[in-house]
Amino acid sequence: MSLQNYTSINDIDNLKKWIEKAREIKANPFNSNHLGKQKTLGLLFFNSSLRTRLSTQKAALNLGMNPIVMNVTGDAWGLEFEDGKIMNGSTAEHIKEAAAVVSQYCDIIAVRAFPSLTDKEKDESEYVINAFKKYASVPIINMESATEHPLQALTDAITIAEFTTKKRPKVVLSWAPHVKALPHAVANSFTQVMQKMSAEFIIVNPEGYNLDPNITKDTPIYHNQNEAFKDADFIYTKNWCAYEDYGKIVEVSENWMITKDKIGNAKFMHCLPVRRNVVVEDAVLDSANSIVIEQANNRTFAAQLVLKKLLENA
Ligand code: CP
């Protein structure tokens, strides 16, 4: 199946093959450095980024593409997404023109747009990424939307495949504390990719923090970290806000911060950025158990695989 857009884990037709291909790219990153010659990748950011911004540009450069980047919020005209709107307020340009115009300059468009965390229905409609898919005439890549972060999750699957010594490792997604209400996108996409992977996958989070049941499906959900972490090979940590009481921080009495004592010999993963000694203690991040830097390195090869597939299809 040829790839039209990469906006969701559902766009991966065969995860095992995708991981193999990404690892081949990692071994020889410049093998296809003419594929993207005279092709332009546009990266549009409605929100901040370090890894996604740099690794996706690097992936494009490795393929011979020209990446161009825009911070949409602040630098572009205020965009309107509502059809039929009388635009006499703060928005100056409709997505219909904006997406069509960016398609004149770019052969592929990548978009980052986080959720409001105040309007569940609107966030779940994925109106930003879907408007780009509707009105652009070129492929769209999701660089983290309201509910999904598929480039990160593909990276995470590649990293687990690289580090595992077992055919079916035990992988635990653990909620951890944070000072702010954070989106569900990373946890959602990680859950979805692990459901496709050869792994014993479980989630552990405090009461009140269950993810969307349409995402977790029959994945076991624990509420006790020590019980969940028993015999774990990989502990993937992420904060997310409440889904049921949407966007809220629900009070948790125990300390869910990841510590060296809790994780034992398991490998520690996090998408980064991470707040030290809030989400995870220094002793974990600074230990050999932490594979977060290798994980971040794999962002380039996940993005490069996706770009390569879209270019091959052009
Ligand atoms: N993990 C991740 O998406 O990092 P950035 O937000 O820095 O891009």
Short mmCIF file of C-alpha atoms and ligand atoms in Angstrom, two decimals:
data_model
loop_
_atom_site.label_atom_id
_atom_site.label_comp_id
_atom_site.label_asym_id
_atom_site.label_seq_id
_atom_site.Cartn_x
_atom_site.Cartn_y
_atom_site.Cartn_z
CA MET A 1 0.00 0.00 0.00
CA SER A 2 1.52 3.35 -1.00
CA LEU A 3 1.61 6.10 1.61
CA GLN A 4 -0.56 9.18 0.82
CA ASN A 5 -0.14 11.11 4.09
CA TYR A 6 1.42 10.28 7.46
CA THR A 7 -0.94 11.63 10.08
CA SER A 8 -1.68 8.59 12.22
CA ILE A 9 -0.30 5.24 13.37
CA ASN A 10 -3.08 3.77 11.21
CA ASP A 11 -1.05 4.88 8.17
CA ILE A 12 1.57 2.22 9.00
CA ASP A 13 0.62 -0.83 6.93
CA ASN A 14 3.32 -3.19 8.27
CA LEU A 15 5.13 -2.02 11.41
CA LYS A 16 7.75 -4.79 11.33
CA LYS A 17 8.76 -3.89 7.76
CA TRP A 18 8.76 -0.15 8.55
CA ILE A 19 11.10 -0.76 11.52
CA GLU A 20 13.42 -2.86 9.34
CA LYS A 21 13.50 -0.13 6.67
CA ALA A 22 14.16 2.60 9.26
CA ARG A 23 17.08 0.61 10.64
CA GLU A 24 18.47 0.20 7.11
CA ILE A 25 18.22 3.98 6.69
CA LYS A 26 20.01 4.48 10.00
CA ALA A 27 22.86 2.22 8.84
CA ASN A 28 23.16 4.15 5.53
CA PRO A 29 21.45 7.54 5.94
CA PHE A 30 22.71 8.98 2.61
CA ASN A 31 21.76 6.03 0.39
CA SER A 32 18.81 7.92 -1.14
CA ASN A 33 20.30 11.41 -1.08
CA HIS A 34 19.10 12.17 -4.63
CA LEU A 35 15.49 11.11 -4.07
CA GLY A 36 14.51 14.51 -2.73
CA LYS A 37 16.53 16.61 -5.19
CA GLN A 38 14.63 19.81 -6.12
CA LYS A 39 11.83 18.87 -3.70
CA THR A 40 10.79 21.14 -0.84
CA LEU A 41 9.53 20.15 2.61
CA GLY A 42 7.53 22.84 4.41
CA LEU A 43 7.48 22.57 8.20
CA LEU A 44 4.71 24.61 9.83
CA PHE A 45 4.81 25.02 13.60
CA PHE A 46 1.84 26.31 15.58
CA ASN A 47 3.78 25.26 18.75
CA SER A 48 7.34 24.98 20.10
CA SER A 49 9.70 22.15 19.23
CA LEU A 50 13.33 21.12 19.45
CA ARG A 51 13.53 17.45 18.34
CA THR A 52 10.74 17.40 15.76
CA ARG A 53 11.93 20.60 14.15
CA LEU A 54 15.58 19.60 13.85
CA SER A 55 15.25 15.86 13.19
CA THR A 56 12.64 16.32 10.44
CA GLN A 57 14.80 18.95 8.74
CA LYS A 58 17.83 16.67 9.06
CA ALA A 59 15.84 13.77 7.57
CA ALA A 60 14.88 15.98 4.62
CA LEU A 61 18.49 17.08 4.10
CA ASN A 62 19.68 13.45 4.21
CA LEU A 63 17.31 12.79 1.28
CA GLY A 64 18.53 15.84 -0.65
CA MET A 65 15.34 17.86 0.02
CA ASN A 66 15.19 21.57 0.81
CA PRO A 67 13.39 22.13 4.12
CA ILE A 68 11.70 25.48 4.81
CA VAL A 69 10.32 26.27 8.25
CA MET A 70 7.69 28.68 9.50
CA ASN A 71 6.48 29.42 13.03
CA VAL A 72 2.84 29.93 12.11
CA THR A 73 1.75 31.37 15.44
CA GLY A 74 3.01 34.93 15.52
CA ASP A 75 4.77 34.97 12.13
CA ALA A 76 1.92 34.08 9.73
CA TRP A 77 -1.51 35.68 9.39
CA GLY A 78 -4.05 34.47 11.95
CA LEU A 79 -5.70 31.43 10.31
CA GLU A 80 -9.43 30.75 10.15
CA PHE A 81 -10.60 27.11 10.08
CA GLU A 82 -14.39 27.58 10.24
CA ASP A 83 -16.28 27.20 6.96
CA GLY A 84 -18.62 30.05 6.04
CA LYS A 85 -17.19 32.34 8.71
CA ILE A 86 -17.61 36.11 8.34
CA MET A 87 -13.99 36.97 8.91
CA ASN A 88 -14.38 40.32 10.61
CA GLY A 89 -12.50 39.28 13.78
CA SER A 90 -8.91 38.36 14.59
CA THR A 91 -8.32 35.82 11.77
CA ALA A 92 -6.99 37.26 8.50
CA GLU A 93 -6.58 34.23 6.20
CA HIS A 94 -8.68 31.12 5.66
CA ILE A 95 -7.04 27.68 5.69
CA LYS A 96 -8.56 27.10 2.21
CA GLU A 97 -6.19 29.68 0.68
CA ALA A 98 -3.31 29.10 3.12
CA ALA A 99 -3.05 25.32 2.56
CA ALA A 100 -3.47 25.73 -1.20
CA VAL A 101 -0.79 28.43 -1.33
CA VAL A 102 1.74 26.49 0.81
CA SER A 103 1.15 23.57 -1.61
CA GLN A 104 2.49 25.79 -4.42
CA TYR A 105 5.81 26.15 -2.59
CA CYS A 106 6.16 22.69 -1.03
CA ASP A 107 6.06 19.08 -2.24
CA ILE A 108 5.25 17.82 1.27
CA ILE A 109 3.84 19.80 4.21
CA ALA A 110 4.48 18.86 7.85
CA VAL A 111 2.31 20.43 10.56
CA ARG A 112 2.50 20.70 14.36
CA ALA A 113 -0.66 21.89 16.12
CA PHE A 114 -1.37 21.05 19.77
CA PRO A 115 -4.84 20.78 21.36
CA SER A 116 -6.61 23.48 23.38
CA LEU A 117 -7.30 20.98 26.20
CA THR A 118 -10.46 23.00 26.89
CA ASP A 119 -12.79 21.69 24.15
CA LYS A 120 -12.60 17.89 23.88
CA GLU A 121 -14.89 17.62 20.87
CA LYS A 122 -13.01 20.28 18.91
CA ASP A 123 -9.62 18.79 19.81
CA GLU A 124 -10.78 15.30 18.84
CA SER A 125 -12.04 16.59 15.49
CA GLU A 126 -8.36 17.21 14.59
CA TYR A 127 -9.60 20.23 12.65
CA VAL A 128 -6.15 21.66 11.93
CA ILE A 129 -4.48 18.55 10.49
CA ASN A 130 -7.70 17.54 8.71
CA ALA A 131 -8.05 20.99 7.13
CA PHE A 132 -4.51 20.70 5.76
CA LYS A 133 -5.36 17.24 4.41
CA LYS A 134 -8.52 18.63 2.82
CA TYR A 135 -7.21 21.84 1.28
CA ALA A 136 -3.54 21.08 0.51
CA SER A 137 -2.72 19.40 -2.80
CA VAL A 138 0.41 17.67 -1.46
CA PRO A 139 1.00 14.99 1.23
CA ILE A 140 0.67 15.98 4.89
CA ILE A 141 2.82 14.78 7.79
CA ASN A 142 1.62 15.08 11.39
CA MET A 143 4.42 16.48 13.59
CA GLU A 144 2.11 16.21 16.67
CA SER A 145 -1.52 17.11 16.50
CA ALA A 146 -4.25 17.38 19.11
CA THR A 147 -4.45 13.63 19.75
CA GLU A 148 -1.55 11.96 17.89
CA HIS A 149 2.25 12.08 17.58
CA PRO A 150 2.92 9.34 15.01
CA LEU A 151 6.53 10.34 14.18
CA GLN A 152 7.40 9.99 17.88
CA ALA A 153 5.63 6.64 18.21
CA LEU A 154 7.32 5.22 15.11
CA THR A 155 10.63 6.34 16.65
CA ASP A 156 9.72 4.61 19.91
CA ALA A 157 8.95 1.32 18.16
CA ILE A 158 12.27 1.51 16.27
CA THR A 159 14.11 2.17 19.55
CA ILE A 160 12.50 -0.76 21.37
CA ALA A 161 13.29 -3.06 18.42
CA GLU A 162 16.88 -1.86 18.56
CA PHE A 163 17.35 -2.39 22.30
CA THR A 164 15.29 -5.47 23.03
CA THR A 165 16.95 -8.81 23.67
CA LYS A 166 13.58 -10.59 23.69
CA LYS A 167 11.02 -11.47 21.00
CA ARG A 168 8.22 -10.15 23.21
CA PRO A 169 9.55 -7.62 25.77
CA LYS A 170 7.41 -6.29 28.58
CA VAL A 171 6.74 -2.60 27.88
CA VAL A 172 5.04 -0.34 30.43
CA LEU A 173 3.64 3.11 29.66
CA SER A 174 3.66 4.97 32.97
CA TRP A 175 2.00 8.26 33.79
CA ALA A 176 4.27 10.59 35.80
CA PRO A 177 3.64 13.94 37.49
CA HIS A 178 4.02 17.35 35.85
CA VAL A 179 3.41 20.97 36.79
CA LYS A 180 1.22 21.64 33.73
CA ALA A 181 -1.71 19.92 32.03
CA LEU A 182 -0.18 18.13 29.03
CA PRO A 183 -1.81 16.60 25.92
CA HIS A 184 -2.54 12.90 25.34
CA ALA A 185 -0.94 12.71 21.87
CA VAL A 186 2.34 10.97 22.81
CA ALA A 187 0.64 8.45 25.11
CA ASN A 188 -2.12 7.78 22.54
CA SER A 189 0.25 7.13 19.65
CA PHE A 190 2.64 5.09 21.81
CA THR A 191 -0.29 2.93 22.91
CA GLN A 192 -1.43 2.46 19.32
CA VAL A 193 2.02 1.52 18.05
CA MET A 194 2.62 -0.91 20.93
CA GLN A 195 -0.70 -2.60 20.14
CA LYS A 196 0.83 -3.39 16.71
CA MET A 197 4.18 -4.51 18.12
CA SER A 198 5.32 -7.89 19.44
CA ALA A 199 5.29 -6.86 23.11
CA GLU A 200 3.55 -7.50 26.42
CA PHE A 201 2.19 -3.97 26.70
CA ILE A 202 0.47 -2.47 29.74
CA ILE A 203 -0.37 1.04 30.95
CA VAL A 204 -0.13 2.29 34.53
CA ASN A 205 -1.71 5.55 35.66
CA PRO A 206 -3.45 6.94 38.74
CA GLU A 207 -7.23 6.72 39.06
CA GLY A 208 -8.75 9.56 37.05
CA TYR A 209 -6.05 9.47 34.37
CA ASN A 210 -7.26 6.66 32.11
CA LEU A 211 -6.68 7.51 28.46
CA ASP A 212 -9.44 7.52 25.85
CA PRO A 213 -10.94 3.96 25.92
CA ASN A 214 -11.20 4.10 22.11
CA ILE A 215 -7.38 4.22 22.12
CA THR A 216 -6.56 1.84 24.99
CA LYS A 217 -9.10 -0.78 23.83
CA ASP A 218 -8.17 -4.07 25.57
CA THR A 219 -4.68 -2.95 26.75
CA PRO A 220 -4.47 -3.77 30.50
CA ILE A 221 -4.53 -0.65 32.71
CA TYR A 222 -2.96 -0.82 36.17
CA HIS A 223 -3.13 1.76 38.95
CA ASN A 224 -0.13 0.55 40.98
CA GLN A 225 3.32 1.41 39.61
CA ASN A 226 5.28 -1.22 41.59
CA GLU A 227 2.97 -3.98 40.43
CA ALA A 228 3.09 -2.79 36.80
CA PHE A 229 6.88 -2.36 36.76
CA LYS A 230 7.56 -5.96 37.91
CA ASP A 231 9.82 -7.67 35.32
CA ALA A 232 9.47 -4.73 32.90
CA ASP A 233 12.03 -4.49 30.09
CA PHE A 234 11.08 -0.94 29.00
CA ILE A 235 9.40 1.79 31.04
CA TYR A 236 8.09 4.60 28.85
CA THR A 237 7.14 7.60 30.92
CA LYS A 238 4.86 10.49 30.04
CA ASN A 239 2.57 12.89 31.78
CA TRP A 240 -0.89 13.55 30.43
CA CYS A 241 -3.85 15.47 31.82
CA ALA A 242 -7.16 13.85 32.70
CA TYR A 243 -9.15 12.61 29.72
CA GLU A 244 -12.49 12.02 31.49
CA ASP A 245 -12.36 15.37 33.34
CA TYR A 246 -10.88 16.78 30.16
CA GLY A 247 -7.77 18.95 30.43
CA LYS A 248 -7.72 18.95 34.24
CA ILE A 249 -4.98 18.01 36.70
CA VAL A 250 -6.54 15.52 39.13
CA GLU A 251 -4.87 15.41 42.53
CA VAL A 252 -2.75 12.30 43.17
CA SER A 253 -1.74 11.43 46.74
CA GLU A 254 1.22 9.12 45.99
CA ASN A 255 4.47 10.21 44.31
CA TRP A 256 4.48 8.84 40.75
CA MET A 257 7.90 10.29 39.84
CA ILE A 258 10.13 7.65 38.21
CA THR A 259 13.02 6.64 40.48
CA LYS A 260 15.97 4.27 40.18
CA ASP A 261 14.48 2.08 42.92
CA LYS A 262 11.20 1.74 41.05
CA ILE A 263 12.55 0.85 37.60
CA GLY A 264 15.19 -1.74 38.55
CA ASN A 265 16.91 -3.00 35.39
CA ALA A 266 14.31 -1.74 32.92
CA LYS A 267 15.33 0.65 30.15
CA PHE A 268 13.92 4.14 30.66
CA MET A 269 12.29 5.95 27.72
CA HIS A 270 10.75 9.42 27.38
CA CYS A 271 9.95 11.46 24.27
CA LEU A 272 11.60 14.59 25.80
CA PRO A 273 11.60 17.38 26.82
CA VAL A 274 11.47 16.12 30.40
CA ARG A 275 11.42 17.97 33.70
CA ARG A 276 14.15 16.49 35.89
CA ASN A 277 13.18 15.54 39.45
CA VAL A 278 9.51 16.12 38.69
CA VAL A 279 8.82 13.44 36.07
CA VAL A 280 11.97 11.40 36.67
CA GLU A 281 14.86 11.69 39.09
CA ASP A 282 18.41 12.55 37.96
CA ALA A 283 19.66 9.11 38.99
CA VAL A 284 17.55 7.50 36.25
CA LEU A 285 18.27 9.97 33.45
CA ASP A 286 21.99 9.92 34.25
CA SER A 287 22.19 6.12 34.40
CA ALA A 288 22.96 3.53 31.73
CA ASN A 289 19.29 2.46 31.95
CA SER A 290 18.20 5.66 30.24
CA ILE A 291 17.99 5.41 26.44
CA VAL A 292 16.35 8.80 25.87
CA ILE A 293 19.23 10.20 23.80
CA GLU A 294 19.37 7.18 21.48
CA GLN A 295 15.57 7.44 21.28
CA ALA A 296 15.79 11.11 20.25
CA ASN A 297 18.45 10.22 17.66
CA ASN A 298 15.99 7.80 16.05
CA ARG A 299 13.57 10.69 15.36
CA THR A 300 15.68 11.43 12.26
CA PHE A 301 15.35 7.92 10.85
CA ALA A 302 11.62 7.64 11.53
CA ALA A 303 11.07 10.96 9.73
CA GLN A 304 13.42 9.93 6.93
CA LEU A 305 11.50 6.70 6.36
CA VAL A 306 8.20 8.59 6.16
CA LEU A 307 9.63 11.22 3.78
CA LYS A 308 11.22 8.51 1.62
CA LYS A 309 7.92 6.65 1.32
CA LEU A 310 6.06 9.85 0.36
CA LEU A 311 8.75 10.85 -2.17
CA GLU A 312 8.74 7.39 -3.75
CA ASN A 313 5.02 7.79 -4.20
CA ALA A 314 5.23 11.24 -5.82
N1 CP B 1 9.46 14.70 21.46
C1 CP B 1 9.21 15.82 20.76
O1 CP B 1 8.26 15.89 19.94
O2 CP B 1 10.07 16.83 21.03
P1 CP B 1 9.86 18.36 20.58
O3 CP B 1 8.56 18.82 21.20
O4 CP B 1 11.05 19.09 21.11
O5 CP B 1 9.77 18.40 19.10
#
